[in-house]
Amino acid sequence: MNVLVINCGSSSLKFQLINSESEKVLAKGLCERIGIDGMFTYQPAGGEKEKSEKAMPTHTEAIQFVIDALTNAETGVVKSLDEIGAVGHRVVHGGEKFTSSVVITDEVKAAIEECNDLAPLHNPANLIGINACQELMPGTPMVAVFDTAFHQTMPDKAFIYGLPYEYYDKYKVRRYGFHGTSHSFVSKRAAELVGKSYDSVKTIVCHLGNGASICAVENGKSVDTSMGLTPLEGLVMGTRSGDIDPAILEFIAKKEGLDIAGLMNVLNKKSGVEGISGVSSDFRDLDAAAAEGNDQARIALDVFAYRVAKYVGAYTAAMNGVDVIAFTAGIGENAGSVRASVCEYLGYLGISIDSEANSKRGEEIKISTPDSKVTVMVIPTNEELAIARDTVALV
């Protein structure tokens, strides 16, 4: 079966067409600036990348361009929509309503819409993508795969905040966690690579990208994760603050004359390693600046690694041990210096790193030495494949 995977944002749409038997990507692309002027990128497997300006007033036009490209007589990879067996949609927030992926029905769409308050930038866009696909592919089954579903196995001691319980009762204010498809995919792959049953291994997954989170996976279940009600909590990230003293908000608001919207803009878009360094959210830029003697860039890198190491330590305690630590996502897969800095704090776990293996970029590789008491690995994530697998399993 060929599965079309859709990841829809407010003004963008990423897609991949995956053959579920071979798990090969047949084609992929991106629709950008939807509702503005429109830019379309398409690349068939083994072919040249095509980029063109196309008017996309709405997501419906964007989906139509995707379909046209996939079925194009010259550069397409299928002859007709009949060769696309299902569509898998990434949906960011499922609240407590969804503990796993589901076939999309009118009832499911209504439940997703009820979670809009929890992800106002993402869920409405996800629904737009679902509706556009249903309009253009009415006979094709569709599946919703939730970022939050994997973390619904967390116990209440991990997801309840130290707030009046009525806020949980009335508004479902709790830790939800994100990057669930990535944490699930990587933790399963880690178990395969160390030759252990998924339900008998303790894994800490470090999903380190511009958005970053850590997850404790015990015996195949997420038992804690660093992101919270929103993706703002947890690690210091590219432009997000991560954990801070809540009283800082009042202090800064008074000093700077900011309202809630202004504060949230600072926390989400002007903080993190970019805010600390004053240089960039890109770790390549930070490495270069630090090498040239920029002390703020050096501090930003140190803060990032330190926060990751603290969470690894906390989750080792939460699971009363750890068998595998897996690094993934853009930074986790490519920044050997960051991995090394994190692991320098983990000597108490009996971890020793192979410097040559750790110098590799973007490879699935074991970076701990044979005598290391904990296996440390780099495992490239593949959220699209995870979505495709869930879609096939359901349809």
mmCIF file of C-alpha atoms in Angstrom:
data_model
loop_
_atom_site.group_PDB
_atom_site.id
_atom_site.type_symbol
_atom_site.label_atom_id
_atom_site.label_comp_id
_atom_site.label_asym_id
_atom_site.label_seq_id
_atom_site.Cartn_x
_atom_site.Cartn_y
_atom_site.Cartn_z
ATOM 1 C CA MET A 1 0.000 0.000 0.000
ATOM 2 C CA ASN A 2 1.120 3.544 -0.749
ATOM 3 C CA VAL A 3 0.495 5.921 2.149
ATOM 4 C CA LEU A 4 0.449 9.697 1.788
ATOM 5 C CA VAL A 5 1.751 11.322 4.990
ATOM 6 C CA ILE A 6 0.613 14.899 5.600
ATOM 7 C CA ASN A 7 2.073 17.293 8.184
ATOM 8 C CA CYS A 8 0.013 20.462 7.971
ATOM 9 C CA GLY A 9 0.929 23.812 9.531
ATOM 10 C CA SER A 10 -0.927 27.111 9.462
ATOM 11 C CA SER A 11 0.821 28.269 6.269
ATOM 12 C CA SER A 12 2.775 25.184 5.213
ATOM 13 C CA LEU A 13 2.286 21.528 4.346
ATOM 14 C CA LYS A 14 4.963 18.808 4.296
ATOM 15 C CA PHE A 15 4.246 15.522 2.554
ATOM 16 C CA GLN A 16 5.772 12.137 1.774
ATOM 17 C CA LEU A 17 4.417 9.230 -0.235
ATOM 18 C CA ILE A 18 5.665 5.989 1.307
ATOM 19 C CA ASN A 19 5.341 2.423 0.058
ATOM 20 C CA SER A 20 4.362 0.495 3.173
ATOM 21 C CA GLU A 21 5.790 -2.838 1.985
ATOM 22 C CA SER A 22 9.308 -1.594 1.209
ATOM 23 C CA GLU A 23 9.037 1.470 3.512
ATOM 24 C CA LYS A 24 10.710 3.484 0.762
ATOM 25 C CA VAL A 25 9.893 7.151 0.222
ATOM 26 C CA LEU A 26 8.520 7.409 -3.329
ATOM 27 C CA ALA A 27 8.296 11.213 -3.301
ATOM 28 C CA LYS A 28 8.325 14.103 -0.869
ATOM 29 C CA GLY A 29 7.838 17.825 -0.844
ATOM 30 C CA LEU A 30 6.695 21.004 0.796
ATOM 31 C CA CYS A 31 4.027 23.645 0.235
ATOM 32 C CA GLU A 32 5.034 26.981 1.746
ATOM 33 C CA ARG A 33 3.440 30.417 2.157
ATOM 34 C CA ILE A 34 -0.103 29.080 1.844
ATOM 35 C CA GLY A 35 -2.514 32.002 1.891
ATOM 36 C CA ILE A 36 0.269 34.419 0.927
ATOM 37 C CA ASP A 37 1.786 33.740 -2.492
ATOM 38 C CA GLY A 38 2.685 30.035 -2.510
ATOM 39 C CA MET A 39 5.890 28.075 -3.069
ATOM 40 C CA PHE A 40 5.857 24.386 -4.033
ATOM 41 C CA THR A 41 8.782 21.964 -3.716
ATOM 42 C CA TYR A 42 8.578 18.404 -5.042
ATOM 43 C CA GLN A 43 11.148 15.622 -5.347
ATOM 44 C CA PRO A 44 10.494 12.079 -6.610
ATOM 45 C CA ALA A 45 12.817 9.361 -5.341
ATOM 46 C CA GLY A 46 16.038 9.460 -7.362
ATOM 47 C CA GLY A 47 14.871 12.543 -9.231
ATOM 48 C CA GLU A 48 15.678 16.214 -9.260
ATOM 49 C CA LYS A 49 14.113 18.610 -6.781
ATOM 50 C CA GLU A 50 11.595 20.917 -8.438
ATOM 51 C CA LYS A 51 10.722 24.300 -6.945
ATOM 52 C CA SER A 52 8.075 26.642 -8.313
ATOM 53 C CA GLU A 53 5.814 29.517 -7.338
ATOM 54 C CA LYS A 54 2.156 28.457 -7.261
ATOM 55 C CA ALA A 55 -0.830 30.407 -5.988
ATOM 56 C CA MET A 56 -2.177 28.654 -2.871
ATOM 57 C CA PRO A 57 -4.981 30.740 -1.377
ATOM 58 C CA THR A 58 -5.968 27.800 0.869
ATOM 59 C CA HIS A 59 -4.764 24.341 1.867
ATOM 60 C CA THR A 60 -7.174 22.806 -0.655
ATOM 61 C CA GLU A 61 -5.115 24.239 -3.539
ATOM 62 C CA ALA A 62 -1.933 23.031 -1.823
ATOM 63 C CA ILE A 63 -3.276 19.465 -1.554
ATOM 64 C CA GLN A 64 -4.338 19.641 -5.196
ATOM 65 C CA PHE A 65 -0.780 20.584 -6.220
ATOM 66 C CA VAL A 66 0.523 17.615 -4.211
ATOM 67 C CA ILE A 67 -1.887 15.262 -5.994
ATOM 68 C CA ASP A 68 -1.048 16.761 -9.405
ATOM 69 C CA ALA A 69 2.678 16.317 -8.796
ATOM 70 C CA LEU A 70 2.358 12.730 -7.570
ATOM 71 C CA THR A 71 0.256 11.761 -10.608
ATOM 72 C CA ASN A 72 2.170 13.842 -13.180
ATOM 73 C CA ALA A 73 2.809 11.795 -16.347
ATOM 74 C CA GLU A 74 6.519 12.701 -16.455
ATOM 75 C CA THR A 75 7.734 13.133 -12.861
ATOM 76 C CA GLY A 76 4.901 11.554 -10.881
ATOM 77 C CA VAL A 77 5.279 8.273 -9.012
ATOM 78 C CA VAL A 78 1.698 6.926 -9.286
ATOM 79 C CA LYS A 79 -0.680 6.795 -12.246
ATOM 80 C CA SER A 80 -3.778 7.834 -10.292
ATOM 81 C CA LEU A 81 -5.152 8.428 -6.804
ATOM 82 C CA ASP A 82 -6.327 4.804 -6.848
ATOM 83 C CA GLU A 83 -2.714 3.850 -6.063
ATOM 84 C CA ILE A 84 -2.800 5.815 -2.784
ATOM 85 C CA GLY A 85 -4.377 3.484 -0.252
ATOM 86 C CA ALA A 86 -4.566 5.798 2.764
ATOM 87 C CA VAL A 87 -3.559 9.176 4.164
ATOM 88 C CA GLY A 88 -1.865 9.612 7.542
ATOM 89 C CA HIS A 89 -2.189 13.022 9.182
ATOM 90 C CA ARG A 90 0.041 14.350 11.934
ATOM 91 C CA VAL A 91 -2.112 15.970 14.626
ATOM 92 C CA VAL A 92 -0.248 17.789 17.381
ATOM 93 C CA HIS A 93 -2.663 17.626 20.323
ATOM 94 C CA GLY A 94 -5.113 14.888 21.223
ATOM 95 C CA GLY A 95 -5.532 15.876 24.871
ATOM 96 C CA GLU A 96 -6.763 12.983 26.993
ATOM 97 C CA LYS A 97 -9.205 11.972 24.270
ATOM 98 C CA PHE A 98 -6.746 9.898 22.217
ATOM 99 C CA THR A 99 -4.323 7.325 23.568
ATOM 100 C CA SER A 100 -3.427 6.007 20.127
ATOM 101 C CA SER A 101 -3.821 6.749 16.432
ATOM 102 C CA VAL A 102 -7.377 6.545 15.042
ATOM 103 C CA VAL A 103 -9.251 6.351 11.759
ATOM 104 C CA ILE A 104 -10.699 9.808 11.115
ATOM 105 C CA THR A 105 -14.466 10.184 11.384
ATOM 106 C CA ASP A 106 -16.691 13.211 11.947
ATOM 107 C CA GLU A 107 -16.632 12.391 15.661
ATOM 108 C CA VAL A 108 -12.828 12.279 15.671
ATOM 109 C CA LYS A 109 -12.631 15.657 13.930
ATOM 110 C CA ALA A 110 -14.975 17.154 16.498
ATOM 111 C CA ALA A 111 -12.801 15.787 19.317
ATOM 112 C CA ILE A 112 -9.660 17.214 17.697
ATOM 113 C CA GLU A 113 -11.394 20.584 17.445
ATOM 114 C CA GLU A 114 -12.170 20.429 21.178
ATOM 115 C CA CYS A 115 -8.403 20.322 21.774
ATOM 116 C CA ASN A 116 -7.813 23.553 19.809
ATOM 117 C CA ASP A 117 -7.376 25.570 23.010
ATOM 118 C CA LEU A 118 -4.460 23.325 23.957
ATOM 119 C CA ALA A 119 -2.670 23.819 20.604
ATOM 120 C CA PRO A 120 -4.132 26.948 18.979
ATOM 121 C CA LEU A 121 -1.339 27.254 16.405
ATOM 122 C CA HIS A 122 -1.343 23.607 15.338
ATOM 123 C CA ASN A 123 -4.648 21.764 15.720
ATOM 124 C CA PRO A 124 -6.746 24.147 13.568
ATOM 125 C CA ALA A 125 -4.143 23.811 10.792
ATOM 126 C CA ASN A 126 -4.130 20.018 11.161
ATOM 127 C CA LEU A 127 -7.919 20.005 10.749
ATOM 128 C CA ILE A 128 -7.677 22.214 7.660
ATOM 129 C CA GLY A 129 -5.348 19.645 6.096
ATOM 130 C CA ILE A 130 -7.689 16.786 6.987
ATOM 131 C CA ASN A 131 -10.707 18.565 5.505
ATOM 132 C CA ALA A 132 -8.823 19.502 2.330
ATOM 133 C CA CYS A 133 -7.727 15.898 1.787
ATOM 134 C CA GLN A 134 -11.218 14.571 2.429
ATOM 135 C CA GLU A 135 -12.605 17.019 -0.117
ATOM 136 C CA LEU A 136 -10.173 15.954 -2.833
ATOM 137 C CA MET A 137 -9.856 12.254 -1.879
ATOM 138 C CA PRO A 138 -13.330 11.392 -0.561
ATOM 139 C CA GLY A 139 -13.005 7.628 -0.900
ATOM 140 C CA THR A 140 -9.589 7.287 0.731
ATOM 141 C CA PRO A 141 -9.361 6.220 4.405
ATOM 142 C CA MET A 142 -7.535 8.673 6.646
ATOM 143 C CA VAL A 143 -5.806 8.304 10.005
ATOM 144 C CA ALA A 144 -4.889 10.839 12.696
ATOM 145 C CA VAL A 145 -1.552 10.236 14.448
ATOM 146 C CA PHE A 146 -1.142 12.348 17.582
ATOM 147 C CA ASP A 147 2.070 13.844 18.988
ATOM 148 C CA THR A 148 0.610 13.482 22.474
ATOM 149 C CA ALA A 149 -0.807 9.932 22.294
ATOM 150 C CA PHE A 150 2.421 8.075 23.147
ATOM 151 C CA HIS A 151 2.653 9.955 26.456
ATOM 152 C CA GLN A 152 -0.846 9.013 27.630
ATOM 153 C CA THR A 153 0.725 6.093 29.520
ATOM 154 C CA MET A 154 2.343 8.519 32.006
ATOM 155 C CA PRO A 155 1.167 7.976 35.608
ATOM 156 C CA ASP A 156 -0.632 10.825 37.355
ATOM 157 C CA LYS A 157 2.409 11.525 39.538
ATOM 158 C CA ALA A 158 4.232 12.512 36.338
ATOM 159 C CA PHE A 159 1.534 14.580 34.629
ATOM 160 C CA ILE A 160 -0.200 16.451 37.475
ATOM 161 C CA TYR A 161 1.099 19.969 38.190
ATOM 162 C CA GLY A 162 1.357 21.530 41.655
ATOM 163 C CA LEU A 163 -1.694 23.678 40.980
ATOM 164 C CA PRO A 164 -5.242 23.594 42.378
ATOM 165 C CA TYR A 165 -6.649 20.268 41.201
ATOM 166 C CA GLU A 166 -9.753 22.033 39.919
ATOM 167 C CA TYR A 167 -7.699 23.357 36.967
ATOM 168 C CA TYR A 168 -7.119 19.776 35.887
ATOM 169 C CA ASP A 169 -10.762 18.854 36.485
ATOM 170 C CA LYS A 170 -12.166 21.868 34.629
ATOM 171 C CA TYR A 171 -9.576 22.638 31.972
ATOM 172 C CA LYS A 172 -7.386 19.501 31.745
ATOM 173 C CA VAL A 173 -4.271 21.465 32.693
ATOM 174 C CA ARG A 174 -1.606 18.743 32.918
ATOM 175 C CA ARG A 175 1.587 17.527 31.292
ATOM 176 C CA TYR A 176 0.906 16.092 27.833
ATOM 177 C CA GLY A 177 4.299 15.967 26.138
ATOM 178 C CA PHE A 178 5.071 16.114 22.433
ATOM 179 C CA HIS A 179 7.345 14.506 19.788
ATOM 180 C CA GLY A 180 5.477 11.299 20.626
ATOM 181 C CA THR A 181 5.890 9.685 17.205
ATOM 182 C CA SER A 182 9.637 10.322 17.363
ATOM 183 C CA HIS A 183 10.048 9.033 20.931
ATOM 184 C CA SER A 184 8.031 5.932 20.055
ATOM 185 C CA PHE A 185 9.943 5.222 16.835
ATOM 186 C CA VAL A 186 13.395 5.742 18.358
ATOM 187 C CA SER A 187 12.745 3.784 21.560
ATOM 188 C CA LYS A 188 11.437 0.812 19.562
ATOM 189 C CA ARG A 189 14.460 0.924 17.276
ATOM 190 C CA ALA A 190 16.792 1.148 20.278
ATOM 191 C CA ALA A 191 15.336 -2.067 21.711
ATOM 192 C CA GLU A 192 15.838 -3.805 18.349
ATOM 193 C CA LEU A 193 19.455 -2.667 18.136
ATOM 194 C CA VAL A 194 20.398 -3.905 21.620
ATOM 195 C CA GLY A 195 18.539 -7.160 21.039
ATOM 196 C CA LYS A 196 16.041 -6.755 23.883
ATOM 197 C CA SER A 197 12.276 -7.046 24.029
ATOM 198 C CA TYR A 198 10.633 -3.622 23.892
ATOM 199 C CA ASP A 199 8.708 -4.395 27.075
ATOM 200 C CA SER A 200 11.869 -5.162 29.050
ATOM 201 C CA VAL A 201 14.191 -2.223 28.372
ATOM 202 C CA LYS A 202 14.598 1.204 29.980
ATOM 203 C CA THR A 203 15.389 3.884 27.407
ATOM 204 C CA ILE A 204 15.884 7.636 27.574
ATOM 205 C CA VAL A 205 15.287 9.310 24.208
ATOM 206 C CA CYS A 206 16.859 12.747 23.703
ATOM 207 C CA HIS A 207 15.005 14.396 20.798
ATOM 208 C CA LEU A 208 17.245 17.408 20.313
ATOM 209 C CA GLY A 209 16.316 19.870 17.597
ATOM 210 C CA ASN A 210 15.175 23.482 17.499
ATOM 211 C CA GLY A 211 12.312 22.097 19.559
ATOM 212 C CA ALA A 212 13.711 19.574 22.024
ATOM 213 C CA SER A 213 12.330 17.089 24.525
ATOM 214 C CA ILE A 214 13.437 14.075 26.524
ATOM 215 C CA CYS A 215 11.332 11.014 27.255
ATOM 216 C CA ALA A 216 11.695 8.157 29.727
ATOM 217 C CA VAL A 217 10.424 4.949 28.115
ATOM 218 C CA GLU A 218 10.124 2.059 30.549
ATOM 219 C CA ASN A 219 9.091 -1.354 29.249
ATOM 220 C CA GLY A 220 7.629 0.140 26.083
ATOM 221 C CA LYS A 221 5.677 2.933 27.784
ATOM 222 C CA SER A 222 6.314 6.647 28.176
ATOM 223 C CA VAL A 223 6.503 7.283 31.929
ATOM 224 C CA ASP A 224 7.687 10.903 31.826
ATOM 225 C CA THR A 225 8.640 13.578 29.325
ATOM 226 C CA SER A 226 10.038 17.084 29.521
ATOM 227 C CA MET A 227 7.478 19.089 27.527
ATOM 228 C CA GLY A 228 4.274 19.925 29.331
ATOM 229 C CA LEU A 229 0.843 21.380 28.617
ATOM 230 C CA THR A 230 2.600 23.056 25.689
ATOM 231 C CA PRO A 231 5.954 22.545 23.947
ATOM 232 C CA LEU A 232 7.442 25.436 25.969
ATOM 233 C CA GLU A 233 8.333 23.487 29.124
ATOM 234 C CA GLY A 234 11.486 21.471 29.687
ATOM 235 C CA LEU A 235 14.813 21.889 27.940
ATOM 236 C CA VAL A 236 16.355 25.156 26.835
ATOM 237 C CA MET A 237 15.657 25.050 23.081
ATOM 238 C CA GLY A 238 16.435 27.042 19.951
ATOM 239 C CA THR A 239 14.262 30.040 20.821
ATOM 240 C CA ARG A 240 12.171 28.656 23.734
ATOM 241 C CA SER A 241 13.092 29.240 27.363
ATOM 242 C CA GLY A 242 12.194 25.841 28.759
ATOM 243 C CA ASP A 243 11.838 25.622 32.559
ATOM 244 C CA ILE A 244 11.964 28.967 34.398
ATOM 245 C CA ASP A 245 10.805 30.386 37.736
ATOM 246 C CA PRO A 246 7.188 31.470 37.015
ATOM 247 C CA ALA A 247 7.680 34.614 39.106
ATOM 248 C CA ILE A 248 10.115 35.860 36.457
ATOM 249 C CA LEU A 249 7.084 36.629 34.287
ATOM 250 C CA GLU A 250 5.677 39.199 36.699
ATOM 251 C CA PHE A 251 9.129 40.677 37.301
ATOM 252 C CA ILE A 252 9.900 41.125 33.578
ATOM 253 C CA ALA A 253 6.354 42.296 32.776
ATOM 254 C CA LYS A 254 6.701 45.172 35.233
ATOM 255 C CA LYS A 255 10.230 46.073 34.140
ATOM 256 C CA GLU A 256 9.511 45.911 30.390
ATOM 257 C CA GLY A 257 5.821 46.880 30.334
ATOM 258 C CA LEU A 258 4.792 43.613 28.667
ATOM 259 C CA ASP A 259 1.363 41.971 28.627
ATOM 260 C CA ILE A 260 0.754 38.202 28.502
ATOM 261 C CA ALA A 261 1.057 38.090 24.712
ATOM 262 C CA GLY A 262 4.337 39.987 24.872
ATOM 263 C CA LEU A 263 5.719 37.666 27.547
ATOM 264 C CA MET A 264 4.747 34.557 25.590
ATOM 265 C CA ASN A 265 6.431 35.974 22.504
ATOM 266 C CA VAL A 266 9.652 36.433 24.508
ATOM 267 C CA LEU A 267 9.476 32.921 25.984
ATOM 268 C CA ASN A 268 8.698 31.196 22.675
ATOM 269 C CA LYS A 269 10.590 33.226 20.088
ATOM 270 C CA LYS A 270 13.325 35.290 21.744
ATOM 271 C CA SER A 271 14.717 32.970 24.399
ATOM 272 C CA GLY A 272 16.586 29.656 24.402
ATOM 273 C CA VAL A 273 20.104 29.455 23.017
ATOM 274 C CA GLU A 274 19.371 32.326 20.637
ATOM 275 C CA GLY A 275 18.346 34.568 23.504
ATOM 276 C CA ILE A 276 21.312 33.581 25.662
ATOM 277 C CA SER A 277 23.896 33.853 22.890
ATOM 278 C CA GLY A 278 22.517 36.824 20.992
ATOM 279 C CA VAL A 279 23.899 34.989 17.944
ATOM 280 C CA SER A 280 21.581 32.310 16.580
ATOM 281 C CA SER A 281 19.412 29.287 17.321
ATOM 282 C CA ASP A 282 21.560 27.239 14.907
ATOM 283 C CA PHE A 283 24.165 25.198 16.765
ATOM 284 C CA ARG A 284 26.606 25.452 13.868
ATOM 285 C CA ASP A 285 26.592 29.224 14.293
ATOM 286 C CA LEU A 286 26.993 28.849 18.055
ATOM 287 C CA ASP A 287 29.967 26.488 17.668
ATOM 288 C CA ALA A 288 31.651 28.912 15.270
ATOM 289 C CA ALA A 289 31.008 31.899 17.533
ATOM 290 C CA ALA A 290 32.230 30.070 20.633
ATOM 291 C CA ALA A 291 35.403 29.014 18.784
ATOM 292 C CA GLU A 292 36.019 32.688 18.011
ATOM 293 C CA GLY A 293 35.799 33.569 21.683
ATOM 294 C CA ASN A 294 32.161 34.640 21.990
ATOM 295 C CA ASP A 295 31.471 33.927 25.652
ATOM 296 C CA GLN A 296 27.682 34.160 25.392
ATOM 297 C CA ALA A 297 27.707 31.509 22.660
ATOM 298 C CA ARG A 298 29.844 29.291 24.891
ATOM 299 C CA ILE A 299 27.408 29.817 27.780
ATOM 300 C CA ALA A 300 24.433 28.943 25.554
ATOM 301 C CA LEU A 301 26.044 25.647 24.532
ATOM 302 C CA ASP A 302 26.947 24.845 28.141
ATOM 303 C CA VAL A 303 23.430 25.638 29.393
ATOM 304 C CA PHE A 304 21.856 23.436 26.721
ATOM 305 C CA ALA A 305 24.044 20.396 27.467
ATOM 306 C CA TYR A 306 23.703 20.870 31.227
ATOM 307 C CA ARG A 307 19.904 20.931 31.051
ATOM 308 C CA VAL A 308 19.846 17.777 28.896
ATOM 309 C CA ALA A 309 22.157 15.990 31.348
ATOM 310 C CA LYS A 310 19.976 17.004 34.310
ATOM 311 C CA TYR A 311 16.882 15.547 32.662
ATOM 312 C CA VAL A 312 18.736 12.328 31.809
ATOM 313 C CA GLY A 313 19.702 12.058 35.471
ATOM 314 C CA ALA A 314 16.157 12.725 36.619
ATOM 315 C CA TYR A 315 14.687 10.107 34.297
ATOM 316 C CA THR A 316 17.292 7.547 35.307
ATOM 317 C CA ALA A 317 16.024 8.041 38.849
ATOM 318 C CA ALA A 318 12.375 7.882 37.714
ATOM 319 C CA MET A 319 12.950 4.481 36.110
ATOM 320 C CA ASN A 320 15.435 3.320 38.763
ATOM 321 C CA GLY A 321 18.021 2.724 36.067
ATOM 322 C CA VAL A 322 18.585 3.029 32.329
ATOM 323 C CA ASP A 323 19.737 0.570 29.660
ATOM 324 C CA VAL A 324 19.929 2.809 26.584
ATOM 325 C CA ILE A 325 20.295 6.538 25.946
ATOM 326 C CA ALA A 326 19.406 7.478 22.365
ATOM 327 C CA PHE A 327 20.121 10.823 20.699
ATOM 328 C CA THR A 328 17.937 11.856 17.771
ATOM 329 C CA ALA A 329 16.629 14.810 15.676
ATOM 330 C CA GLY A 330 18.702 17.551 14.024
ATOM 331 C CA ILE A 331 21.093 18.326 16.878
ATOM 332 C CA GLY A 332 21.020 14.885 18.455
ATOM 333 C CA GLU A 333 21.894 13.209 15.153
ATOM 334 C CA ASN A 334 24.512 15.659 13.915
ATOM 335 C CA ALA A 335 26.174 17.551 16.779
ATOM 336 C CA GLY A 336 28.820 15.245 18.205
ATOM 337 C CA SER A 337 30.134 18.044 20.416
ATOM 338 C CA VAL A 338 26.732 18.381 22.102
ATOM 339 C CA ARG A 339 26.469 14.617 22.649
ATOM 340 C CA ALA A 340 29.967 14.573 24.138
ATOM 341 C CA SER A 341 29.179 17.509 26.427
ATOM 342 C CA VAL A 342 26.032 15.806 27.715
ATOM 343 C CA CYS A 343 27.781 12.494 28.306
ATOM 344 C CA GLU A 344 30.591 14.151 30.262
ATOM 345 C CA TYR A 345 28.059 14.532 33.086
ATOM 346 C CA LEU A 346 27.075 10.862 32.989
ATOM 347 C CA GLY A 347 30.230 9.179 34.221
ATOM 348 C CA TYR A 348 28.376 8.072 37.372
ATOM 349 C CA LEU A 349 26.323 5.787 35.114
ATOM 350 C CA GLY A 350 29.474 4.053 33.899
ATOM 351 C CA ILE A 351 29.195 5.679 30.473
ATOM 352 C CA SER A 352 32.245 5.941 28.250
ATOM 353 C CA ILE A 353 32.085 7.458 24.759
ATOM 354 C CA ASP A 354 33.957 6.303 21.636
ATOM 355 C CA SER A 355 35.228 9.610 20.206
ATOM 356 C CA GLU A 356 35.628 8.287 16.675
ATOM 357 C CA ALA A 357 32.084 6.874 16.549
ATOM 358 C CA ASN A 358 30.729 10.071 18.093
ATOM 359 C CA SER A 359 32.300 12.144 15.319
ATOM 360 C CA LYS A 360 29.867 10.650 12.777
ATOM 361 C CA ARG A 361 26.920 12.733 11.582
ATOM 362 C CA GLY A 362 23.399 11.537 10.798
ATOM 363 C CA GLU A 363 24.216 7.840 11.110
ATOM 364 C CA GLU A 364 22.588 5.095 13.143
ATOM 365 C CA ILE A 365 25.526 4.194 15.335
ATOM 366 C CA LYS A 366 26.532 3.082 18.824
ATOM 367 C CA ILE A 367 28.767 5.775 20.328
ATOM 368 C CA SER A 368 29.498 4.197 23.715
ATOM 369 C CA THR A 369 32.532 1.950 24.234
ATOM 370 C CA PRO A 370 32.135 -1.836 24.696
ATOM 371 C CA ASP A 371 32.831 -1.532 28.436
ATOM 372 C CA SER A 372 30.207 1.187 28.953
ATOM 373 C CA LYS A 373 27.543 0.098 31.445
ATOM 374 C CA VAL A 374 24.855 1.999 29.520
ATOM 375 C CA THR A 375 24.527 1.788 25.729
ATOM 376 C CA VAL A 376 24.548 5.235 24.105
ATOM 377 C CA MET A 377 23.339 5.452 20.510
ATOM 378 C CA VAL A 378 22.496 7.849 17.730
ATOM 379 C CA ILE A 379 19.245 6.825 16.009
ATOM 380 C CA PRO A 380 17.905 9.053 13.211
ATOM 381 C CA THR A 381 14.210 9.629 13.771
ATOM 382 C CA ASN A 382 11.622 9.013 11.080
ATOM 383 C CA GLU A 383 8.295 10.458 12.142
ATOM 384 C CA GLU A 384 6.812 10.115 8.654
ATOM 385 C CA LEU A 385 7.521 6.385 8.609
ATOM 386 C CA ALA A 386 6.032 6.044 12.086
ATOM 387 C CA ILE A 387 2.870 7.798 10.866
ATOM 388 C CA ALA A 388 2.741 5.542 7.802
ATOM 389 C CA ARG A 389 3.096 2.412 9.932
ATOM 390 C CA ASP A 390 0.278 3.465 12.254
ATOM 391 C CA THR A 391 -1.887 4.296 9.251
ATOM 392 C CA VAL A 392 -1.364 0.892 7.640
ATOM 393 C CA ALA A 393 -2.041 -0.893 10.934
ATOM 394 C CA LEU A 394 -5.425 0.799 11.215
ATOM 395 C CA VAL A 395 -6.670 0.651 7.615
#
